[in-house]
């Protein structure tokens, strides 16, 4: 594949890196290329880097600070990594950021040419202050200690705004932690700094739900922020400060990575789920962090294979076609981007370069690449995570996450619920498909059809998860309100390429129920092909195949077009099933594979009014037993 970016890279090394061909030298070259591409957009004094593209809701001046702060973090990781290897910092790498610090802190909050916005309650400058502080900490000897005293004083005072102002009540509590850790090391505002560190770490502690997972604030917000924020800042800040890693946080990271490392497919793609996906290869940050603080379950060659895989995945697909990171997933894609994101937001991808802090002789760089967990035969059984209510289902080059716990709804109790967010509320996510959007038929969703509208999932109540299974309950909603006297309980069991969903639906007899399957989208040079055969439907492209089959209780199958496409392509289709509420469960069988995967026989389903037996291709049986009041069990019997 021709790499669609202008970066000059060294030759591939397929002996050391048989899966990606990339080495530490490639990471350094990409970092240099990304930094070189933003230079023309630097303001005369260096304080603002304003890239072409849309303006965020925080305004152009804030976006210019964002461009400075996030690329400074990348430059600092590059510099600190070079020092760790015993080499001098590349000439000209840090000097523009020192100039920008002098200019940006001249008169914060004023309307002069280049001064930065002041740090205020819940303001974007607090986010960027964390990146500036972490970058200064990484390069303290090379940059901060060489500044004149007046610049250090002004910069410390600007950063200290993060210590006394209110963050958004989520991962933002960790931004004062990053600022405080640096200011303590610099012997500035030390009492406020320590208080902010203690306060921030205590705040996120209440959001730990188990199995290595945090929710990003009150509610059930499970996404990539768990890795590139909730785990990253506490452990990385301590490491940069030279402090020992907290043993509890280290073990939580290790537990998190056990499942997280399975969520990268054979192409290096990370899971397409949650917000801020435009940060792309920031998804590699917790993988490197595990190696940095000795909290990883993976061999060194596996860590590098996963991290280099995700970097190559995006660069090979046009994420930096002109050298600049675009707002989107592969190329520009406005629907992937949140309103708070501006043209420089994608440069939080800098976090993905944490691996440069590991010296070049570290075994994570010298070991031969190993296959990633999802590239091997499926881990048996799939990993159920009862804390977040998730089921990690990976193998044979595909990664999927079955979702019985993330809903992105306000924490109960609350008034009207938010509309379902496609990036959180779907029953499953994968590395091969994205959720449908823009009012299109919903993939991986079950709802009631009422007055030609399909109900939403609303708030999800996890009912447990274990080896090879997970379950949840929902009260179907319309316009933010639960539909009276309705309820859907869903149990998922998985094996091989298949997921079997057992739905117990409570609603008026005869109410129509609709379920959508996966939504493959056509990539460059592809088209979507689909077919229906009885109660089964198939949707495929040249690279991805998916099926949806009504195994019990369904009346008809069809294929629907998603006119707005997904992040994977403008043309997308999905299979759907329809049935009516009656006694007994609705049982659905889904599959999602690469087109070149060896065929696996579909499981056989036997169902009664309360019980379902699923017989897999190897002869093993999963038994789902349901009783009133959400009492049920899942057991697996080997072949």
XYZ file of C-alpha atoms in Angstrom:
639
model
C 0.000 0.000 0.000
C 1.328 3.439 -0.894
C 1.469 5.544 2.255
C -0.647 8.691 1.726
C 1.461 11.107 3.752
C 4.582 13.146 2.972
C 6.751 11.925 5.859
C 10.191 10.593 4.980
C 10.546 7.228 6.722
C 13.432 4.776 7.050
C 13.224 1.390 5.323
C 10.954 -1.194 6.892
C 12.532 -3.861 9.071
C 10.505 -7.037 8.563
C 12.958 -9.090 10.593
C 12.503 -7.133 13.811
C 8.937 -6.125 13.015
C 7.337 -8.828 10.855
C 3.804 -7.468 11.322
C 4.252 -3.721 10.799
C 7.804 -3.268 9.514
C 8.186 -0.275 11.820
C 10.784 0.427 14.482
C 11.553 3.233 16.892
C 13.143 5.132 14.003
C 9.758 5.194 12.262
C 8.074 6.658 15.339
C 10.736 9.350 15.542
C 10.366 10.139 11.847
C 6.584 10.432 12.115
C 6.904 12.724 15.140
C 9.372 14.901 13.212
C 7.088 14.954 10.187
C 4.034 15.957 12.197
C 5.960 18.758 13.898
C 7.448 20.025 10.647
C 4.010 20.209 9.034
C 2.643 22.639 11.640
C 5.559 25.107 11.495
C 4.046 27.313 8.774
C 1.042 27.941 11.020
C 3.001 29.242 14.006
C 2.371 32.865 15.017
C 5.314 35.319 14.871
C 5.964 34.997 18.595
C 5.383 31.248 18.622
C 2.550 31.257 21.161
C -0.230 30.177 18.810
C -0.394 27.482 16.159
C -3.599 28.057 14.243
C -4.221 25.316 11.727
C -6.589 25.480 8.759
C -10.071 24.170 9.338
C -13.048 24.709 11.547
C -13.069 26.726 14.757
C -14.137 25.039 17.980
C -16.801 26.407 20.290
C -14.001 27.884 22.435
C -12.907 30.308 19.718
C -9.908 30.936 17.498
C -7.520 32.144 20.221
C -8.190 29.026 22.269
C -7.648 26.881 19.174
C -4.276 28.569 18.624
C -3.282 27.699 22.195
C -4.454 24.143 21.573
C -2.187 23.921 18.540
C 0.742 25.111 20.636
C 0.061 22.914 23.664
C -0.638 19.629 21.929
C 2.252 19.838 19.496
C 4.496 20.952 22.376
C 3.581 17.695 24.114
C 4.647 15.785 21.010
C 7.906 17.744 20.790
C 8.559 17.142 24.484
C 8.047 13.394 24.177
C 10.394 13.400 21.197
C 12.999 15.402 23.127
C 12.748 13.416 26.351
C 12.958 10.178 24.421
C 16.095 11.337 22.682
C 17.674 12.234 26.018
C 16.663 8.803 27.375
C 18.669 7.290 24.518
C 21.740 9.352 25.451
C 21.545 11.584 22.397
C 21.284 15.392 22.184
C 17.895 16.966 21.579
C 17.426 17.709 17.859
C 18.365 21.296 17.053
C 15.435 23.670 16.848
C 12.949 21.244 18.396
C 12.221 23.075 21.660
C 13.327 26.648 21.005
C 10.072 27.712 19.272
C 8.087 26.436 22.248
C 10.282 28.400 24.666
C 9.595 31.512 22.580
C 5.902 30.747 22.606
C 5.884 30.388 26.382
C 7.376 33.849 26.750
C 4.882 35.405 24.341
C 1.775 33.505 25.397
C 2.147 34.347 29.074
C 2.831 38.056 28.503
C -0.708 39.158 29.386
C -3.072 36.153 29.599
C -6.721 36.850 28.933
C -6.107 40.080 27.022
C -6.791 40.815 23.379
C -3.197 41.467 22.392
C -1.626 39.662 19.470
C -0.601 36.371 21.058
C -1.326 36.090 24.782
C -3.119 32.945 25.812
C -6.619 32.793 27.251
C -6.682 32.805 31.034
C -7.513 29.577 32.828
C -11.072 29.855 34.122
C -13.739 27.509 35.449
C -14.446 24.742 32.928
C -12.531 26.601 30.207
C -10.532 24.939 27.449
C -7.337 26.642 28.628
C -7.341 24.257 31.606
C -7.074 21.295 29.226
C -4.196 22.854 27.354
C -2.458 23.897 30.584
C -2.122 20.197 31.396
C -0.345 19.502 28.105
C 1.933 22.521 28.592
C 2.756 21.440 32.150
C 3.473 17.845 31.156
C 5.644 19.031 28.266
C 7.576 21.380 30.571
C 8.047 18.574 33.067
C 9.375 16.223 30.379
C 11.857 18.871 29.217
C 12.551 20.601 32.525
C 16.333 20.461 32.207
C 16.389 21.292 28.511
C 13.810 24.130 28.457
C 12.330 25.277 31.779
C 15.588 25.517 33.697
C 17.097 27.668 30.921
C 14.303 30.236 30.837
C 14.704 33.662 32.384
C 13.087 34.056 35.800
C 10.385 36.464 34.669
C 9.145 33.986 32.056
C 9.148 31.156 34.594
C 7.180 33.281 37.034
C 4.565 34.300 34.465
C 4.247 30.763 33.141
C 3.844 29.310 36.636
C 1.196 31.879 37.473
C -0.751 31.069 34.294
C -0.536 27.342 34.938
C -1.611 27.835 38.550
C -5.013 28.947 37.328
C -5.715 25.243 36.816
C -5.157 24.641 40.532
C -7.874 26.985 41.749
C -10.542 26.843 39.054
C -13.301 24.271 38.657
C -12.848 21.550 36.036
C -15.645 19.802 34.175
C -16.724 16.922 36.401
C -15.036 14.125 34.479
C -11.473 13.351 33.358
C -10.800 17.104 33.588
C -9.977 16.620 37.283
C -6.704 15.123 36.074
C -5.595 18.328 34.338
C -4.895 20.068 37.679
C -3.068 16.868 38.674
C -0.705 17.245 35.705
C -0.225 20.952 36.364
C 0.264 20.427 40.085
C 2.832 17.672 39.571
C 4.963 19.950 37.434
C 4.625 22.998 39.682
C 5.677 20.901 42.683
C 8.776 19.825 40.779
C 9.452 23.451 39.845
C 8.910 24.573 43.463
C 6.079 26.926 42.501
C 2.663 27.259 44.172
C 3.493 24.086 46.046
C 0.676 24.077 48.614
C -1.983 24.695 45.971
C -0.313 22.132 43.733
C -0.401 19.359 46.325
C -4.019 20.127 47.190
C -5.009 19.968 43.513
C -3.214 16.651 43.032
C -4.889 15.075 46.053
C -8.289 16.498 45.137
C -8.137 15.305 41.529
C -6.991 11.789 42.333
C -9.635 11.450 45.025
C -12.336 12.606 42.638
C -11.655 9.995 39.963
C -11.438 7.261 42.591
C -15.212 7.285 43.030
C -15.571 6.498 39.308
C -13.642 3.244 39.390
C -16.096 0.421 38.663
C -13.779 -2.589 38.606
C -12.066 -4.784 36.008
C -9.593 -1.973 35.300
C -12.312 0.422 34.113
C -13.333 3.919 35.150
C -16.397 5.761 34.008
C -15.506 9.218 32.686
C -17.573 11.115 35.255
C -20.830 10.220 36.960
C -22.997 7.929 34.861
C -21.861 5.101 32.594
C -19.390 6.747 30.212
C -16.988 3.997 29.112
C -14.718 4.816 26.180
C -11.122 5.500 25.149
C -10.776 8.186 27.835
C -10.353 5.281 30.231
C -6.973 4.612 28.609
C -5.712 7.968 27.374
C -6.837 9.934 30.466
C -7.987 8.030 33.558
C -5.039 5.628 33.608
C -2.545 7.802 31.753
C -2.258 10.982 33.811
C -1.844 9.562 37.336
C 0.798 7.032 36.329
C 2.621 9.084 33.702
C 2.845 12.189 35.893
C 4.280 10.104 38.714
C 6.775 8.494 36.348
C 7.950 11.828 34.964
C 8.321 13.129 38.522
C 10.466 10.110 39.390
C 7.966 8.881 41.954
C 7.161 5.185 42.384
C 3.998 4.058 40.642
C 1.016 3.586 42.917
C 0.664 -0.221 43.187
C -3.133 -0.122 43.091
C -3.161 1.976 39.917
C -0.516 -0.236 38.339
C -2.609 -3.330 38.868
C -5.707 -1.579 37.583
C -3.823 -0.675 34.407
C -2.639 -4.259 34.004
C -6.208 -5.513 34.390
C -7.510 -2.913 31.940
C -4.898 -3.814 29.328
C -5.839 -7.491 29.529
C -9.077 -6.655 27.740
C -8.013 -3.466 25.964
C -5.190 -5.140 24.054
C -7.746 -7.458 22.446
C -9.553 -4.468 20.930
C -7.101 -3.939 18.038
C -7.564 -5.946 14.855
C -5.092 -7.425 12.394
C -4.747 -4.081 10.563
C -3.981 -2.212 13.795
C -7.413 -0.591 13.962
C -8.661 0.358 17.419
C -12.280 0.026 18.445
C -14.606 2.595 16.864
C -16.603 3.574 19.960
C -16.960 6.645 22.164
C -16.191 10.318 21.699
C -13.042 12.179 20.611
C -12.123 9.458 18.138
C -10.244 12.049 16.116
C -7.380 11.572 18.600
C -6.786 8.305 16.709
C -3.442 6.808 17.707
C -3.671 8.280 21.207
C -5.258 4.839 21.636
C -1.683 3.506 21.849
C -0.909 5.538 24.981
C -2.013 3.004 27.638
C -0.205 0.205 25.788
C 3.109 2.064 26.053
C 2.286 3.167 29.606
C 1.958 -0.451 30.687
C 5.516 -1.096 29.529
C 6.773 2.153 31.066
C 5.492 1.385 34.578
C 5.774 -2.418 34.401
C 2.020 -2.952 34.409
C 1.347 -4.833 31.206
C 0.185 -8.403 30.626
C 1.819 -8.427 27.178
C 5.205 -9.432 25.894
C 7.343 -6.492 24.714
C 6.965 -7.521 21.072
C 3.193 -7.595 21.433
C 3.099 -4.107 22.923
C 5.106 -2.686 20.017
C 3.075 -4.602 17.453
C -0.185 -3.153 18.828
C 1.140 0.398 19.131
C 2.925 0.501 15.763
C -0.102 -1.144 14.214
C -2.457 1.611 15.278
C -0.073 4.351 14.105
C 0.371 2.717 10.692
C -3.332 1.981 10.411
C -4.277 5.651 10.408
C -1.342 7.018 8.449
C -1.809 4.390 5.739
C -5.457 5.452 5.400
C -4.972 9.174 4.976
C -5.222 10.639 8.478
C -2.313 12.988 7.661
C -2.435 13.122 3.892
C -0.811 16.590 3.685
C 1.185 16.155 6.887
C -1.539 17.674 9.067
C -3.882 15.533 11.122
C -7.430 16.058 9.889
C -10.602 16.177 11.943
C -12.105 12.764 11.373
C -11.328 9.059 11.517
C -9.369 8.377 8.347
C -9.722 11.502 6.251
C -11.857 14.484 7.242
C -15.227 13.407 8.636
C -17.358 16.034 10.349
C -19.809 13.491 11.764
C -17.020 11.865 13.794
C -16.152 15.137 15.518
C -17.666 16.710 18.628
C -18.562 20.438 18.826
C -15.708 21.108 21.258
C -13.098 20.055 18.682
C -11.201 22.534 16.550
C -8.565 22.209 13.871
C -5.732 21.395 16.304
C -7.683 18.969 18.472
C -6.414 15.837 16.692
C -2.943 16.536 18.076
C -3.872 14.928 21.368
C -2.705 11.983 19.277
C 0.648 13.060 20.736
C -0.160 10.848 23.718
C 0.351 7.869 21.462
C 4.091 8.704 21.400
C 4.603 7.937 25.116
C 6.617 4.924 23.959
C 9.463 7.256 22.990
C 10.165 7.648 26.715
C 11.401 4.054 26.671
C 15.087 4.093 25.626
C 16.051 2.484 22.363
C 17.644 -0.480 24.157
C 14.470 -1.243 26.090
C 13.107 -4.641 25.177
C 9.859 -3.126 23.903
C 11.966 -1.720 21.044
C 14.427 -4.588 20.654
C 12.112 -7.609 20.896
C 10.719 -9.145 17.746
C 7.092 -8.253 17.113
C 4.510 -10.813 18.237
C 0.933 -11.257 17.078
C -1.683 -9.160 18.826
C -4.297 -10.974 20.939
C -7.075 -10.513 18.360
C -4.879 -11.982 15.609
C -4.618 -15.299 17.343
C -7.339 -17.884 17.711
C -10.161 -16.523 19.811
C -9.327 -16.404 23.529
C -11.672 -18.967 25.058
C -13.901 -17.838 26.529
C -14.468 -14.213 25.557
C -13.739 -11.757 28.356
C -16.783 -10.583 30.324
C -16.292 -7.418 32.397
C -19.075 -7.083 35.003
C -17.848 -3.699 36.297
C -18.439 -1.744 33.080
C -20.894 -4.330 31.720
C -18.847 -5.084 28.610
C -17.912 -8.255 26.736
C -14.626 -8.262 24.797
C -15.078 -10.555 21.801
C -11.964 -10.848 19.647
C -10.134 -13.340 17.517
C -9.139 -14.280 13.970
C -8.139 -10.706 13.216
C -11.402 -9.014 14.306
C -12.168 -7.131 17.523
C -15.679 -6.504 18.818
C -17.088 -5.057 22.029
C -20.568 -6.187 23.096
C -22.098 -3.353 25.092
C -24.295 -4.044 28.089
C -23.076 -1.165 30.222
C -22.158 2.085 28.412
C -24.974 4.529 27.655
C -23.567 8.100 28.073
C -26.730 9.102 29.931
C -26.738 11.507 32.898
C -26.361 9.787 36.215
C -29.621 8.757 37.857
C -31.745 10.274 39.219
C -32.371 12.799 36.475
C -35.185 14.215 34.410
C -35.555 13.503 30.716
C -32.863 11.309 29.248
C -30.613 12.372 26.408
C -31.163 10.996 22.936
C -29.173 7.817 22.339
C -25.617 8.601 21.288
C -24.689 6.210 18.442
C -21.112 6.106 19.729
C -22.205 4.742 23.122
C -25.685 3.200 23.079
C -25.382 0.444 20.482
C -25.371 -3.212 21.468
C -21.991 -3.827 19.840
C -19.002 -2.042 18.296
C -16.118 -3.280 16.189
C -12.865 -2.390 14.465
C -14.398 -3.117 11.040
C -17.582 -1.048 11.193
C -18.821 2.229 12.564
C -22.261 3.042 13.901
C -24.805 4.518 11.518
C -25.780 8.147 12.048
C -27.828 11.107 10.913
C -31.223 9.529 11.594
C -30.416 6.426 9.524
C -31.597 2.973 10.656
C -29.642 2.022 13.764
C -27.153 -0.829 13.604
C -26.789 -3.161 16.582
C -29.981 -1.906 18.190
C -33.266 -3.415 19.290
C -36.368 -1.309 19.858
C -40.128 -1.198 19.670
C -41.776 0.342 16.618
C -44.375 2.815 17.868
C -46.166 5.153 15.437
C -43.434 4.516 12.839
C -40.688 5.434 15.313
C -38.176 3.054 16.860
C -37.645 3.436 20.588
C -34.225 4.231 21.963
C -32.223 2.270 24.487
C -32.081 5.066 27.062
C -30.422 4.192 30.350
C -28.839 0.726 30.357
C -28.897 -1.379 33.507
C -26.155 -4.039 33.470
C -27.294 -7.428 34.714
C -23.890 -9.043 34.814
C -21.088 -10.369 32.642
C -18.889 -13.405 32.753
C -16.910 -15.774 30.553
C -18.468 -15.565 27.104
C -21.610 -13.636 28.108
C -23.072 -10.312 29.227
C -26.607 -9.050 29.854
C -28.548 -5.862 30.451
C -32.010 -4.395 30.742
C -33.469 -1.283 29.153
C -36.701 0.628 29.438
C -37.407 1.702 25.840
C -37.665 5.480 25.528
C -39.146 8.056 23.182
C -38.352 11.749 23.444
C -36.301 11.133 26.575
C -39.079 9.391 28.505
C -39.542 5.659 29.182
C -42.476 4.093 27.372
C -44.863 2.862 30.117
C -45.102 -0.869 30.792
C -42.229 -1.831 28.480
C -38.904 -3.483 29.105
C -36.268 -5.361 27.095
C -33.804 -7.739 28.723
C -30.972 -8.916 26.457
C -28.436 -11.672 27.053
C -25.483 -12.033 24.661
C -23.368 -15.171 24.321
C -20.415 -15.253 21.932
C -18.018 -17.695 20.338
C -15.952 -17.644 17.167
C -17.331 -15.062 14.729
C -20.843 -15.305 16.200
C -22.903 -13.484 18.771
C -26.279 -14.863 19.840
C -28.681 -12.374 21.425
C -31.638 -13.525 23.479
C -34.233 -10.781 23.988
C -37.116 -10.974 26.448
C -39.482 -8.161 25.479
C -42.282 -6.860 27.660
C -44.789 -4.722 25.769
C -48.346 -4.941 24.504
C -48.935 -8.149 22.551
C -48.570 -7.573 18.839
C -46.172 -4.598 19.184
C -43.580 -4.630 16.405
C -39.965 -5.147 17.417
C -37.027 -4.270 15.157
C -33.350 -5.203 15.430
C -30.447 -4.064 13.276
C -27.187 -5.909 12.624
C -23.727 -4.710 11.634
C -23.381 -1.933 9.032
C -20.430 -2.597 6.688
C -19.502 0.429 4.578
C -17.763 0.526 1.213
C -14.185 1.729 1.335
C -12.266 3.114 -1.665
C -12.893 0.948 -4.729
C -15.506 -1.181 -2.946
C -19.250 -1.524 -3.072
C -21.765 -2.960 -0.640
C -23.478 -6.198 -1.607
C -26.480 -7.577 0.245
C -29.023 -10.378 0.037
C -31.973 -11.781 1.983
C -32.866 -15.455 2.320
C -35.875 -16.171 4.516
C -35.058 -15.000 8.053
C -31.408 -14.430 7.194
C -29.702 -11.448 5.589
C -26.134 -10.812 4.502
C -24.316 -7.510 3.982
C -20.751 -7.530 2.681
C -18.019 -5.556 0.998
C -14.865 -6.861 -0.657
C -13.186 -6.943 2.756
C -15.933 -7.394 5.387
C -18.805 -9.872 5.674
C -21.711 -9.719 8.117
C -24.841 -11.812 8.656
C -28.023 -11.425 10.706
C -30.386 -14.347 11.236
C -33.662 -14.618 13.107
C -33.210 -17.903 14.970
C -36.448 -17.786 16.987
C -39.487 -15.534 17.227
C -38.792 -13.230 14.276
C -41.154 -12.823 11.315
C -39.109 -11.260 8.502
C -35.674 -10.043 7.444
C -34.669 -7.184 5.183
C -31.727 -4.971 4.256
C -31.799 -1.208 4.710
C -29.562 1.517 3.350
C -27.846 3.980 5.696
C -27.683 7.052 3.407
C -25.285 8.992 5.649
C -22.795 6.146 5.728
C -20.369 5.629 8.604
C -16.846 6.740 9.408
C -15.690 3.807 7.261
C -17.413 4.874 4.048
C -20.194 6.905 2.503
C -22.170 3.859 1.347
C -23.397 1.570 4.145
C -26.146 -1.002 4.549
C -27.397 -3.147 7.415
C -29.606 -6.168 7.832
C -32.736 -5.836 9.989
C -35.218 -8.215 11.560
C -38.817 -7.538 12.528
C -41.215 -9.503 14.701
C -44.028 -8.958 17.160
C -44.218 -9.242 20.911
C -45.510 -12.648 21.957
C -44.745 -15.282 24.536
C -41.152 -16.413 24.509
C -37.865 -14.814 23.519
C -36.591 -13.336 20.301
C -33.265 -14.925 19.402
C -30.821 -13.395 16.917
C -27.565 -14.737 15.500
C -25.006 -12.255 14.115
C -21.574 -12.637 12.588
C -18.853 -10.229 11.502
C -15.680 -11.416 9.764
C -13.028 -10.494 7.289
C -14.045 -11.583 3.797
C -11.099 -13.985 3.611
C -11.977 -15.761 6.866
C -12.517 -19.501 6.749
C -16.237 -20.254 7.077
C -17.511 -21.440 10.462
C -20.881 -23.188 10.772
C -23.502 -21.071 12.505
C -24.664 -22.159 15.952
C -27.951 -24.032 16.349
C -30.603 -22.535 18.590
C -33.306 -24.335 20.574
C -35.778 -22.113 22.454
C -38.783 -22.388 24.755
C -40.812 -19.677 26.450
C -38.094 -19.191 29.070
C -34.960 -21.077 28.047
C -32.544 -21.030 25.136
C -29.817 -23.536 24.272
C -27.104 -22.533 21.803
C -25.077 -25.380 20.302
C -21.830 -24.145 18.782
C -19.950 -25.631 15.839
C -17.563 -27.505 18.122
C -20.447 -29.176 19.971
C -20.242 -27.020 23.071
C -23.538 -25.673 24.446
C -24.421 -22.357 26.083
C -27.593 -22.571 28.159
C -29.540 -19.398 28.964
C -32.180 -19.866 31.655
C -34.609 -16.997 32.318
C -37.084 -16.459 35.147
C -39.242 -13.470 36.190
C -37.715 -10.357 37.770
C -34.529 -10.609 35.711
C -33.402 -13.834 37.346
C -31.521 -15.988 34.855
C -28.263 -17.820 34.390
C -25.770 -18.614 31.654
C -23.777 -21.832 31.719
C -21.365 -23.263 29.166
C -20.888 -26.978 28.567
C -17.832 -28.089 26.615
C -18.079 -30.321 23.591
